[in-house]
Every structure is written in structure tokens, then in C-alpha cells.
Short mmCIF file of C-alpha atoms and ligand atoms in Angstrom, two decimals:
data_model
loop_
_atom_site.label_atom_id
_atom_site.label_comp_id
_atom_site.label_asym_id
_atom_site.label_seq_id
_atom_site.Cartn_x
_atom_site.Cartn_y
_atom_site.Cartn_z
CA UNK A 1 -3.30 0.78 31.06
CA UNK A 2 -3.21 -3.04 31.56
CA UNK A 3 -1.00 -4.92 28.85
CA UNK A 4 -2.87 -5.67 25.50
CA UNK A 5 -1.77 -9.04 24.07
CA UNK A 6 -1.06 -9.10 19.99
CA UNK A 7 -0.10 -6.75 17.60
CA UNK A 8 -1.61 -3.55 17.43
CA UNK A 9 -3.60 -2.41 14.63
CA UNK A 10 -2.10 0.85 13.72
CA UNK A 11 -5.35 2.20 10.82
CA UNK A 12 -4.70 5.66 11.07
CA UNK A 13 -3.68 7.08 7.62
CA UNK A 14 -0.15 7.98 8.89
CA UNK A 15 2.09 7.84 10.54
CA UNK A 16 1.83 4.32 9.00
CA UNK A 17 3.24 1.04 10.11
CA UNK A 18 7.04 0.88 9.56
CA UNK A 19 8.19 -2.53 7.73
CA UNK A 20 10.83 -4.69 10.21
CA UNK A 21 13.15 -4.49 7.34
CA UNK A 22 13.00 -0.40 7.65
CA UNK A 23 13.33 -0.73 11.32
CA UNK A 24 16.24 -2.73 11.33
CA UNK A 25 18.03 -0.96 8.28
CA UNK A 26 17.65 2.23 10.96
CA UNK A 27 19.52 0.72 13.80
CA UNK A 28 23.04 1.79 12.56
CA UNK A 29 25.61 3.37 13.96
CA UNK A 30 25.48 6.85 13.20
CA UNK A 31 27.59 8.26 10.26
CA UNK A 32 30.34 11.20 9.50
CA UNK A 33 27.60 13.29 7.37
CA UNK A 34 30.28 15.09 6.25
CA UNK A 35 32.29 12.11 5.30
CA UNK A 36 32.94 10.18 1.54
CA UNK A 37 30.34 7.17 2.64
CA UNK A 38 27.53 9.70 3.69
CA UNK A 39 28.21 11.68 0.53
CA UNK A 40 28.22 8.22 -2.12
CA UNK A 41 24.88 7.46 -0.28
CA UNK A 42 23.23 10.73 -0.26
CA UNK A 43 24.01 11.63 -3.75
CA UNK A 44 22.44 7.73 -5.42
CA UNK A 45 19.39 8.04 -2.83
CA UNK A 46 18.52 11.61 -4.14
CA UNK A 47 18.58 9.93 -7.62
CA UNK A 48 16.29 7.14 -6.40
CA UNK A 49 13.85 9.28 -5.33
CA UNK A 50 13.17 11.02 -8.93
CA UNK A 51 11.33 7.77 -9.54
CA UNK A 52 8.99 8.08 -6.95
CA UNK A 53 8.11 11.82 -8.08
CA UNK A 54 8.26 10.28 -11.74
CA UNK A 55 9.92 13.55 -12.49
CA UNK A 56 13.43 13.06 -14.50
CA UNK A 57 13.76 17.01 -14.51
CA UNK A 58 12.92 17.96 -11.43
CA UNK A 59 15.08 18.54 -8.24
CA UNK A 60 14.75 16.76 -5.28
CA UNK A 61 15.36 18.46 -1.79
CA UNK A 62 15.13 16.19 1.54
CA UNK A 63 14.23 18.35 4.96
CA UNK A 64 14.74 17.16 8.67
CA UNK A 65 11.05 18.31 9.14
CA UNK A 66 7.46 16.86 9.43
CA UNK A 67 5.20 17.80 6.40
CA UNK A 68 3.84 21.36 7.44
CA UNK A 69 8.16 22.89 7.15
CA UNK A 70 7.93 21.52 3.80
CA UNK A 71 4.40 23.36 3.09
CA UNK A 72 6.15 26.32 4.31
CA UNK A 73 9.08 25.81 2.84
CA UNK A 74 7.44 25.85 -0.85
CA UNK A 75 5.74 29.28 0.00
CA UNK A 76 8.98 31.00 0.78
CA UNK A 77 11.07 29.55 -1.75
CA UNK A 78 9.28 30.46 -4.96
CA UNK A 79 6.63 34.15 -3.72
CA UNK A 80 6.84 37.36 -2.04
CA UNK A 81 4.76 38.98 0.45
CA UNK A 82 1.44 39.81 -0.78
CA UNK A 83 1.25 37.65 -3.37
CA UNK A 84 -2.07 35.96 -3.97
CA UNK A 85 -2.21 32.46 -3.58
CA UNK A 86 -5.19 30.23 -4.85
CA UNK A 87 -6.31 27.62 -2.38
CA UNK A 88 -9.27 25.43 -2.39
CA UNK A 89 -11.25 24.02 0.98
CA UNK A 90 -10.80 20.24 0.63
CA UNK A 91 -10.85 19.71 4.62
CA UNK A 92 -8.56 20.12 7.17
CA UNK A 93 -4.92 19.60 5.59
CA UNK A 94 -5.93 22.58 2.71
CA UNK A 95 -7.41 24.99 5.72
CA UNK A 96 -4.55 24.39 7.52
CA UNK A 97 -2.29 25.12 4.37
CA UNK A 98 -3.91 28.09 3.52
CA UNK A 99 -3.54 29.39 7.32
CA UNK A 100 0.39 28.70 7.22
CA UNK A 101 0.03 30.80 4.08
CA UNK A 102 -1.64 33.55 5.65
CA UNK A 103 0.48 33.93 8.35
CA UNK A 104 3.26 33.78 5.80
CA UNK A 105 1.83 37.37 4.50
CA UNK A 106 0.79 35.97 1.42
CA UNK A 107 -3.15 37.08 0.35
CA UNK A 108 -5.23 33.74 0.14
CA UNK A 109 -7.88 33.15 -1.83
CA UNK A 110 -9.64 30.11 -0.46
CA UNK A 111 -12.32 29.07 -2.50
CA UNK A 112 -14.79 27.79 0.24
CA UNK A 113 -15.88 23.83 -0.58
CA UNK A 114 -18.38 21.55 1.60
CA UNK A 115 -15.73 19.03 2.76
CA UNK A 116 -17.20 16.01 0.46
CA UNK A 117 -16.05 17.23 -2.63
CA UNK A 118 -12.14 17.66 -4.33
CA UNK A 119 -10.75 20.59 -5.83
CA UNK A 120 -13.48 21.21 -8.89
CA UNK A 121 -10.72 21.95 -11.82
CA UNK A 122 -13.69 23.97 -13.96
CA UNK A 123 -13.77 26.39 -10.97
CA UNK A 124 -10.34 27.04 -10.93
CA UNK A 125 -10.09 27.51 -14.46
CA UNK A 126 -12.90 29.99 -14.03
CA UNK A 127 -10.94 31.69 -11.60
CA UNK A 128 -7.88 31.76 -13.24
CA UNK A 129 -9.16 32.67 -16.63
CA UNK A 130 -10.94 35.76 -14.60
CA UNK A 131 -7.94 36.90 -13.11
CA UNK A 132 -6.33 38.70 -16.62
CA UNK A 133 -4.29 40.76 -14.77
CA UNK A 134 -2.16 37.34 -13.09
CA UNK A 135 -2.23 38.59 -9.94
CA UNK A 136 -2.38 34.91 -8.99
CA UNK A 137 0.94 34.21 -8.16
CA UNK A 138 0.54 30.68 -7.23
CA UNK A 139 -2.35 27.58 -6.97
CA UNK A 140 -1.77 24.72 -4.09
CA UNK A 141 -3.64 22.39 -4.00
CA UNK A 142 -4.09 19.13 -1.61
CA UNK A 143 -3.75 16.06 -3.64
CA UNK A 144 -5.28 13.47 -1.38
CA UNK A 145 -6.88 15.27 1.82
CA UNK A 146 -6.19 12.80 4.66
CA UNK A 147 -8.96 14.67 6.64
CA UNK A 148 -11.68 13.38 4.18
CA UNK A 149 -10.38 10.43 1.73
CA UNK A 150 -10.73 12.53 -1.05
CA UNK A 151 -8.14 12.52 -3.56
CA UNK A 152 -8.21 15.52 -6.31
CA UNK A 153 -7.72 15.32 -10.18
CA UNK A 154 -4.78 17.05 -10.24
CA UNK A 155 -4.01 16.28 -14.05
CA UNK A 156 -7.51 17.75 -14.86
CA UNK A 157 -6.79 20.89 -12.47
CA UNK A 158 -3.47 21.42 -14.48
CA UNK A 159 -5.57 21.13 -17.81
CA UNK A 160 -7.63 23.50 -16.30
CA UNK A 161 -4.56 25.91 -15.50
CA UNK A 162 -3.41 25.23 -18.99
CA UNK A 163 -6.88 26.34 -20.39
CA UNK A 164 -6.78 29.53 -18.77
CA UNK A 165 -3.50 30.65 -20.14
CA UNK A 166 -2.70 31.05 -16.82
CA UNK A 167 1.26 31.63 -15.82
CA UNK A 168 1.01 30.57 -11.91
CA UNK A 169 2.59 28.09 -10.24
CA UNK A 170 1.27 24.71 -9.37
CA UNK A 171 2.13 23.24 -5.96
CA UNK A 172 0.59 20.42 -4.66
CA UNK A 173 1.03 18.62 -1.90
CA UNK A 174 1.26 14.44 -1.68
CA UNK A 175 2.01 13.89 2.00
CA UNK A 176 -0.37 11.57 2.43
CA UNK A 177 -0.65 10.35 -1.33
CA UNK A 178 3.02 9.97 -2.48
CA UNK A 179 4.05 6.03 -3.16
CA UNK A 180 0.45 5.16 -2.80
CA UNK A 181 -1.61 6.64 -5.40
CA UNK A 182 -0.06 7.42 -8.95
CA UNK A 183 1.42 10.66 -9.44
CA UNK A 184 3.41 12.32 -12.06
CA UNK A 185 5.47 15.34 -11.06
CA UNK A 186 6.70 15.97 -14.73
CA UNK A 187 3.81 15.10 -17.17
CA UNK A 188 1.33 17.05 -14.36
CA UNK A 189 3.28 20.04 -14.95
CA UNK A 190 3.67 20.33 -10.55
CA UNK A 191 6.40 23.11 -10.06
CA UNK A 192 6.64 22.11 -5.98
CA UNK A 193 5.38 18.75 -4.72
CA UNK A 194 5.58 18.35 -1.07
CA UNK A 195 5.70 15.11 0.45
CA UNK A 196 6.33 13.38 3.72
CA UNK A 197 8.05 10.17 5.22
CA UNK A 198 5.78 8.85 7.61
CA UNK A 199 3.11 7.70 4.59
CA UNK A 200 3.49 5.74 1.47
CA UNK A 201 6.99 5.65 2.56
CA UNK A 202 6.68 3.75 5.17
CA UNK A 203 8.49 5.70 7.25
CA UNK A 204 8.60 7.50 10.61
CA UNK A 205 7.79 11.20 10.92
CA UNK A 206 10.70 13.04 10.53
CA UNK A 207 11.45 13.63 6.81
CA UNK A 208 9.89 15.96 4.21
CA UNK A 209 11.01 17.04 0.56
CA UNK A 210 10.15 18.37 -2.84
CA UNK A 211 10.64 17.92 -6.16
CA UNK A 212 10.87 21.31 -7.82
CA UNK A 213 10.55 22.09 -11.48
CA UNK A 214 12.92 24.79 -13.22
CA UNK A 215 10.15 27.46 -13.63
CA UNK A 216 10.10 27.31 -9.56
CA UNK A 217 13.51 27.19 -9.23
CA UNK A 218 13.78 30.36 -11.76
CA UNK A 219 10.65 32.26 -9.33
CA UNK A 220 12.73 31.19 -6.62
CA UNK A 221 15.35 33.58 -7.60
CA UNK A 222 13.22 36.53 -7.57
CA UNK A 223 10.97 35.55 -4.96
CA UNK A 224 11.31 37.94 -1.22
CA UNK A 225 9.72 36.39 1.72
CA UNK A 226 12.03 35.90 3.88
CA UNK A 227 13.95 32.31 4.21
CA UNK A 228 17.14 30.72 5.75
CA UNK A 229 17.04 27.39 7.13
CA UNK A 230 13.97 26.21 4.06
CA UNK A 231 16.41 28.21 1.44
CA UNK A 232 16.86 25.83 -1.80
CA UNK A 233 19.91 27.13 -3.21
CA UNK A 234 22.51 26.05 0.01
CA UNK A 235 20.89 22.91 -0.43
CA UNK A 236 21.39 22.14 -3.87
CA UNK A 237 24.76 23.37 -3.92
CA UNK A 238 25.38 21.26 -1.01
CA UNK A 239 23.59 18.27 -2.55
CA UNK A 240 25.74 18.19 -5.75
CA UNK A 241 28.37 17.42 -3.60
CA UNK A 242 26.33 14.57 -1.75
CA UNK A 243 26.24 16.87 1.28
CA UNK A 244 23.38 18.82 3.18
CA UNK A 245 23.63 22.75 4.47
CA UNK A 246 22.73 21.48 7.84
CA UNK A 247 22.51 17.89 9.63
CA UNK A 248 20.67 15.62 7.74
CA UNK A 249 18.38 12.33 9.69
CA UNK A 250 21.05 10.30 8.52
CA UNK A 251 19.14 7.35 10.41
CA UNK A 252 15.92 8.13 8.60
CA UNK A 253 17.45 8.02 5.54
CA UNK A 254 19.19 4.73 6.08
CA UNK A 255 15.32 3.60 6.76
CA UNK A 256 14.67 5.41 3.15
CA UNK A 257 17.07 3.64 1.14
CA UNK A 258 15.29 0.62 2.62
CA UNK A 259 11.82 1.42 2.20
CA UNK A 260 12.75 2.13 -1.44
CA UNK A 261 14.01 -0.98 -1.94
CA UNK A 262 10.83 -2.49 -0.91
CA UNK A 263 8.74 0.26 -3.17
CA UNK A 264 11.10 -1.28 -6.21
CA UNK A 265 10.91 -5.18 -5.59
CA UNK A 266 6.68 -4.69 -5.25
CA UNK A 267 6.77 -2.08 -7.97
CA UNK A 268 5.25 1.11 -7.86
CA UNK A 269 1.78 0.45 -10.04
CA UNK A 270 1.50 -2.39 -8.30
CA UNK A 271 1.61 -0.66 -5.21
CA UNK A 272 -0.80 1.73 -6.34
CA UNK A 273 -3.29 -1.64 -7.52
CA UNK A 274 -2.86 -2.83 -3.85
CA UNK A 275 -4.00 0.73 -2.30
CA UNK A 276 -6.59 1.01 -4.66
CA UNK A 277 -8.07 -3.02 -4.12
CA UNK A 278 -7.70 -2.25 -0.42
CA UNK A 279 -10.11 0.65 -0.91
CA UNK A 280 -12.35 -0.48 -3.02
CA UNK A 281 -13.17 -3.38 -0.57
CA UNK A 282 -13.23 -1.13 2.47
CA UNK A 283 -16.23 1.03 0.01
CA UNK A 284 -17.92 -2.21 -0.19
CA UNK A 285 -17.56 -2.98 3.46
CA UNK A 286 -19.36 0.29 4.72
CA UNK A 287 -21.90 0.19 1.94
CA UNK A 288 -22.94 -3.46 3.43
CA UNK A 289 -22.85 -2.18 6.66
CA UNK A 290 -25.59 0.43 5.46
CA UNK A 291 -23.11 3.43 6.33
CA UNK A 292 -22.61 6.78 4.69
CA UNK A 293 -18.60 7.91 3.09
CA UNK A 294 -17.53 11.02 3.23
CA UNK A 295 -16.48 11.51 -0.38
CA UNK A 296 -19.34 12.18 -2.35
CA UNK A 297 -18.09 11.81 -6.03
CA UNK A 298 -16.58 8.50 -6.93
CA UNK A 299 -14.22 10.13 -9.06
CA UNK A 300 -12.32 11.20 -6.37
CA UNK A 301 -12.50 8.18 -3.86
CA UNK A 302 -9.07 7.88 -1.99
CA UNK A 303 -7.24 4.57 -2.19
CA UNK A 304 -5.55 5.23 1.26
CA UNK A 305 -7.69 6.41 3.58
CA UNK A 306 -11.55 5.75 3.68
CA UNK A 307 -13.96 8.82 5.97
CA UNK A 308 -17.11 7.08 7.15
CA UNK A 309 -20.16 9.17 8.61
CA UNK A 310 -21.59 7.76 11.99
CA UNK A 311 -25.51 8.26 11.92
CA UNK A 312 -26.81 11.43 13.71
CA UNK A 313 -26.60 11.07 17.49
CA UNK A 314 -23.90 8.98 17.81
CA UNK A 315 -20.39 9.75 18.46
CA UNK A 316 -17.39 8.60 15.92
CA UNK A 317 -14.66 9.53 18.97
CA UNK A 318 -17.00 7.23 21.58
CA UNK A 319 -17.23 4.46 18.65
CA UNK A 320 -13.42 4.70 18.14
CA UNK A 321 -12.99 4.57 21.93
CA UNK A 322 -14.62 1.47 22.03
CA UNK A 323 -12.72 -0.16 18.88
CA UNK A 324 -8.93 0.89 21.03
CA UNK A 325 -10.40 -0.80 24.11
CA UNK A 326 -11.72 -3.65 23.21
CA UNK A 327 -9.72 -4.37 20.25
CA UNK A 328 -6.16 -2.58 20.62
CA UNK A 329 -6.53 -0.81 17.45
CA UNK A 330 -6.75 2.69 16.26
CA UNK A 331 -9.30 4.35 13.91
CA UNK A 332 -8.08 7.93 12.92
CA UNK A 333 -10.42 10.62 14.05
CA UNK A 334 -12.29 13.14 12.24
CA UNK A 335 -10.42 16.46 12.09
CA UNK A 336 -11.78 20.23 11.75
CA UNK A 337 -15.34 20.41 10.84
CA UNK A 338 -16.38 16.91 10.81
CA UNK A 339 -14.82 16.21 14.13
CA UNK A 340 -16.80 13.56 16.04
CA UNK A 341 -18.78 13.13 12.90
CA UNK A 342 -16.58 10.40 10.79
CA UNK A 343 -14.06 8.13 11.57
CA UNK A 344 -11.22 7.10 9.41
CA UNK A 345 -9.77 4.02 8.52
CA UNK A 346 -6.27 4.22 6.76
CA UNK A 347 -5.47 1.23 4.65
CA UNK A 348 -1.99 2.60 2.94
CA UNK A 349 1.99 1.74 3.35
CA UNK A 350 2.88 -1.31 4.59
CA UNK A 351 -0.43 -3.11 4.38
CA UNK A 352 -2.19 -6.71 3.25
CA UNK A 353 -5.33 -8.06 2.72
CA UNK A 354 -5.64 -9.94 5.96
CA UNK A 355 -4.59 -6.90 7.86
CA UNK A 356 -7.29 -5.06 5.94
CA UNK A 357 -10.17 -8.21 6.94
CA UNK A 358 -8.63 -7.83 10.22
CA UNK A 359 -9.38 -3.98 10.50
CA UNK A 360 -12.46 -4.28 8.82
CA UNK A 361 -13.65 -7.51 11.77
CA UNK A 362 -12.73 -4.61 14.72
CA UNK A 363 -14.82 -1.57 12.54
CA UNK A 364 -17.59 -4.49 12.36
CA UNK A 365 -17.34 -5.56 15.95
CA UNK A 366 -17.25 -2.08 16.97
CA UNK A 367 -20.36 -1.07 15.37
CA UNK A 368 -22.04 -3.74 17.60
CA UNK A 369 -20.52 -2.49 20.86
CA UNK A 370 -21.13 0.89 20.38
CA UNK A 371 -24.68 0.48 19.39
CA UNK A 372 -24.56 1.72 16.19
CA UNK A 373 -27.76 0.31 13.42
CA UNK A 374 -25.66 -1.22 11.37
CA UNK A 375 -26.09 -4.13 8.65
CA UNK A 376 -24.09 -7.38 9.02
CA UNK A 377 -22.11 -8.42 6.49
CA UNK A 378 -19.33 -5.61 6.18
CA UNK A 379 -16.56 -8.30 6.53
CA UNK A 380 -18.08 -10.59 4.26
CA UNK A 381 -18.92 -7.95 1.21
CA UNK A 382 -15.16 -7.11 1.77
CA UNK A 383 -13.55 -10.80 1.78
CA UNK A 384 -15.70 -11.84 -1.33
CA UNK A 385 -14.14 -9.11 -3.49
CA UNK A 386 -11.04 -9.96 -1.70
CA UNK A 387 -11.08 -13.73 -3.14
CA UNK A 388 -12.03 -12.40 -6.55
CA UNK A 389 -9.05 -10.03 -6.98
CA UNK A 390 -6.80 -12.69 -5.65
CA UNK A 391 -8.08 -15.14 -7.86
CA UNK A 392 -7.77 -13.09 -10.67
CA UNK A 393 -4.36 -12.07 -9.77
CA UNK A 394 -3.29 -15.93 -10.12
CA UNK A 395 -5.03 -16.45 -12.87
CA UNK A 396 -3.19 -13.46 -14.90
CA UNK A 397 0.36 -14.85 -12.93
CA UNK A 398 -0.09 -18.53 -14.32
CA UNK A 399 -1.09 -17.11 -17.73
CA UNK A 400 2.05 -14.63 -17.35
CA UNK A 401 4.59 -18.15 -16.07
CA UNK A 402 3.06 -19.85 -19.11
N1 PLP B 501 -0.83 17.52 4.40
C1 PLP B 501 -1.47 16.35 4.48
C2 PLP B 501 -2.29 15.89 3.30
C3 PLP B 501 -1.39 15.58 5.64
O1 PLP B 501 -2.04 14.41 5.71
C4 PLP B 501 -0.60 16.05 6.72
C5 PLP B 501 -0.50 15.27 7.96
O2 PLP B 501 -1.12 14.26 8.16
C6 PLP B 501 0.04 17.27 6.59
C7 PLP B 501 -0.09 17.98 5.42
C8 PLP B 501 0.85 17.83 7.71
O3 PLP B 501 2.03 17.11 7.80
P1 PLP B 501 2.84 16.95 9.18
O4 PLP B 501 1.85 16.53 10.22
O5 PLP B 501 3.86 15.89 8.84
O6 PLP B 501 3.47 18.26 9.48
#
């Protein structure tokens, strides 16, 4: 492949692009992780990342390990084999959960769903309430299903858990929602959330953890499947002591102690405003452009990562071929069932408004090329509500100085 001038535009919805401040804070010589520095650092960045979980109870436990150790990692840590597990098919991410949990030994129930729709919180409650006996041991549920920008209630599906009298636990995974969308590990009553570095966090791939309530931590004692290397109570014994059971990515979390800095000087629910403007204009860009989302209930419209439908007979991967050739950027392809069928444009971590006008110009301009009926005026819809939300901010900042 010849050489592509510029930057390129890196839209998936993670890995996601990595700040120059992050990049730089990880070029460091490496460290004794067994040494008093290593231990100072490990012990004030596992307090640092409570905030993030918003969970002041919780425990916080950092893997070496992509996402899908730390899915795995919940399962073995808190059941035992043949213990039913309630899932729910969001899209890919959940069916690909639920078949990690399967092979685990565990007995899934996966509630089927139509891929345009989150987790429905009356059906679990239904579920739940049915199952007197509690031979649900645990429900997991997706929080914001990368596969289909569709981001479940998962206050209203603990509710729901809550209405049913039901004792399982709740594990829910934030991978691709964590630092992006608000989320309350505490108040939500989550016993495992599983998250992942290379999102919100700005991050590279690399990293996983949890934050674990004490009602996990107490199953965890009881639970049998078997576990070594994922086994929580090494590392928290280790962790007291600023130290980790095994070698940690001491370079990734030099990049973390960075990238939290950054989450702390923007602010978290500002962060989550930015996401959630970001979105909103991409909505009104593929609405102009006479195009169909994914997500069918605006309820549940992710702020990080918007699934658009291609009209019948056209091809989403052909249309996102055209968008990396002509325009050096990437579009994240659909995944599963709806391969083909949408493309995805990730608007999360490290990410401003002109870098969203910019995306939004090559989505546009690839439309055109790829001969797809398409409105004009995508760009446009998108920069007008833009201006307004900037103007607005400014407003309510000169009010604020006054
Ligand atoms: N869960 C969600 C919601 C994801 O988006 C992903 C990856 O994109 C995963 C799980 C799997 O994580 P990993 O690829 O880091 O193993």
C-alpha cells in the first residue's frame, strides 16, 4: 500500500485513539514491579480508579488481559459448574459472553432478542420472579453492546432484579462504556463490572479489571469452577501490599495514571456530555442523510458508537472499503448477524467536534462513491447542532466567569 498523507481517522469504537500525552507517559524505562516505587504507584492508582467505577466499596482488580479474560475471569471467581446464568441477546459482545460461559460449564439461559433492542428489564424481572426456586445463580448483562450502539438501562434492570426478590448476582460488563457513558458501580447494585483499557480509557489493548462488590467477593469463597491465574484472592492480598501475584503491564499502567489525569482535568460528566453531544449529532447526521440506525428505541441510543443500516443490496464492508481508500479512515464493521449489513462509526475516548465533522465529511463522501441514495446534508444537520451546543456552552461559561 502506497503512503497515505495526514492523520488517520481511527472511528472504530475501540481500540480508540491514544492521547500523545498517554503515549509519551508510556515510553519509560521499565520498573522493579517488585520494588517500593512500583508498589507507592500501584497502591494510589488502584484508589484512583474507584472513581471511575463510582464505587467507594468496591474492590478493584487490574488484569494483563484484553476484555474477554476479564469476562471469564468474573464467571470463575464468583459460580460453580452448572450454575445457571441469565444472559440476554443484545448482539455480538452478549452471544459471545454467553458462549465463553457455556464453555465454562455453566447452563445459559439466553433470552433470544432481535439485535435492535437492549436488555428489556420487565423481561428479566419476569424471569427472575418465575424462577422461585433461585436456581439463577447469576444475570450478565452487556451495558453498551459495541456490536449495535445500544446501551442498556442497567439501573432499571437492577430495579427489576430488586422487584423480583431475586438473590443473583449482577455482572455487567462496560468494556466499551466505562469513562464514556455514566455508570455507577455502587448505587446500581453491580457485584462484577468488567471493563477494558483500550476504550473510554484511552488506552491500548492490554488491560482489563473489575470492581467487585462484597456479596461477590463472599460467593467467591464458595464458588468451584476451577481458577488460578483469574483467582481474586492472590490478587488482593498482593494488592494491599501495592504488589500483583504475577507481572503486571507496568508500561500500560504508566499510560493509566496518565489517561486518568486527563479523565480528572475534563471531568467525568463532562466527558459523558461530550460522548453524548457527539452522538446526538452523528443521529442527526444519518437521519439527514435519509439512513436507517440500528437501535430502535431512543432510550437506549449509545453515546459512543453509532450502527447505521446500508439500504438492501448494498454492501456496508464494500462502502467501508471505499471510505479506507479514498479517505484513510476506518469505519468499524458490522459483527455477527448484521455483518455486511451496518457499519459503525465510533465517536468515544479521545475525541472533538472537528474530528467528529471530519468523520462525518468521509461517511458523507463515501455514500457518494459507493453509490449509495443518500440525502445531502448529513454534515450540515451535524455542524448546525454542533454550533448550537458550543454556543450554549459559552454562553453558560461567561454566565459561570461572571
Ligand atoms: N465486550 C464488549 C462490549 C466489547 O466491545 C468487547 C470488544 O470490543 C469485548 C467485550 C471483548 O473484549 P476484548 O476484545 O478486549 O477481549
Amino acid at each position: 500500500m502506497s503512503y497515505r498523507g495526514g492523520r488517520h481517522f481511527l472511528q472504530i469504537p475501540g481500540p480508540t485513539n491514544i492521547p500523545e500525552r498517554v503515549l509519551r507517559a508510556m515510553a519509560a524505562p521499565t520498573i522493579d514491579h517488585r520494588g517500593p516505587d512500583f508498589s507507592r504507584f500501584a497502591r494510589e492508582l488502584l484508589k484512583e480508579l474507584k472513581d471511575i467505577f463510582k464505587t467507594t466499596e468496591g474492590r478493584i482488580v487490574v488484569y494483563p488481559s484484553s476484555g474477554t479474560g476479564a469476562w471469564e475471569a468474573a464467571l470463575v471467581n464468583t459460580l460453580s459448574p452448572g450454575d445457571s446464568v441469565l444472559m440476554v441477546e443484545t448482539g455480538q459482545f452478549a452471544t459471545l459472553w454467553s458462549e465463553l460461559a457455556a464453555r465454562m460449564g455453566l447452563d445459559v439461559q439466553f433470552v433470544p432478542g432481535d439485535w435492535r433492542h437492549g436488555v428489556d428489564p420487565a423481561q428479566v424481572e419476569r424471569i427472575l420472579t418465575d424462577d422461585s426456586a433461585h436456581k439463577i445463580k447469576a444475570v450478565g448483562v452487556v451495558h453498551n453492546e459495541t456490536s449495535t450502539g445500544i446501551t442498556s438501562r442497567i439501573a432499571e434492570i437492577r430495579n427489576a432484579m430488586d422487584r423480583a426478590g431475586h438473590p443473583a448476582l449482577f455482572l455487567v460488563d462496560v468494556i466499551s462504556s466505562l469513562a464514556s457513558i455514566d455508570y455507577h458501580h455502587d448505587q446500581w447494585g453491580v457485584d462484577v463490572t468488567i471493563a477494558g483499557s483500550q476504550k473510554g480509557l484511552m488506552l491500548p489493548p492490554g488491560m482489563s479489571f473489575h470492581a467487585v462488590s462484597a456479596k461477590a467477593i463472599a460467593a467467591s469463597k464458595t464458588a468451584r469452577l476451577p481458577r488460578a491465574y483469574w483467582e481474586w484472592q492472590p490478587m488482593f492480598a498482593q494488592n494491599e501490599k501495592g504488589l500483583f501475584p504475577f507481572t503486571p503491564a507496568t508500561n500500560l499502567l504508566y499510560g493509566l495514571r496518565e489517561s486518568l489525569a486527563m479523565i480528572r482535568e475534563e471531568g467525568l460528566e463532562n466527558i459523558f456530555a461530550r460522548h453524548a453531544r457527539h452522538a446526538e449529532a452523528t443521529r442527526r447526521a444519518v437521519r439527514a442523510w435519509g439512513l436507517e440506525l440500528l437501535c430502535q428505541n431512543a432510550a437506549e441510543y449509545s453515546s459512543v458508537v453509532t450502527a447505521v443500516l446500508v439500504p438492501a443490496g448494498h454492501s456496508a464492508d464494500a462502502f467501508r472499503q471505499q471510505v479506507l481508500e479514498n479517505f484513510n479512515m476506518s469505519l468499524g464493521n458490522g459483527l455477527g448477524r448484521v455483518q455486511d449489513k451496518v457499519f459503525r462509526i465510533g465517536h468515544l475516548g479521545d475525541f472533538n467536534d472537528l474530528m467528529l465533522a471530519g468523520t462525518l465529511c468521509g461517511v458523507e463522501m463515501g455514500l457518494e462513491l459507493a453509490g449509495i441514495l443518500h440525502s445531502k446534508g448529513g454534515v450540515a444537520a451535524a455542524m448546525d447542532y454542533l454550533t448550537v451546543a458550543a454556543r450554549q456552552g459559552s454562553e453558560s461559561h461567561a454566565l459561570a466567569a461572571r
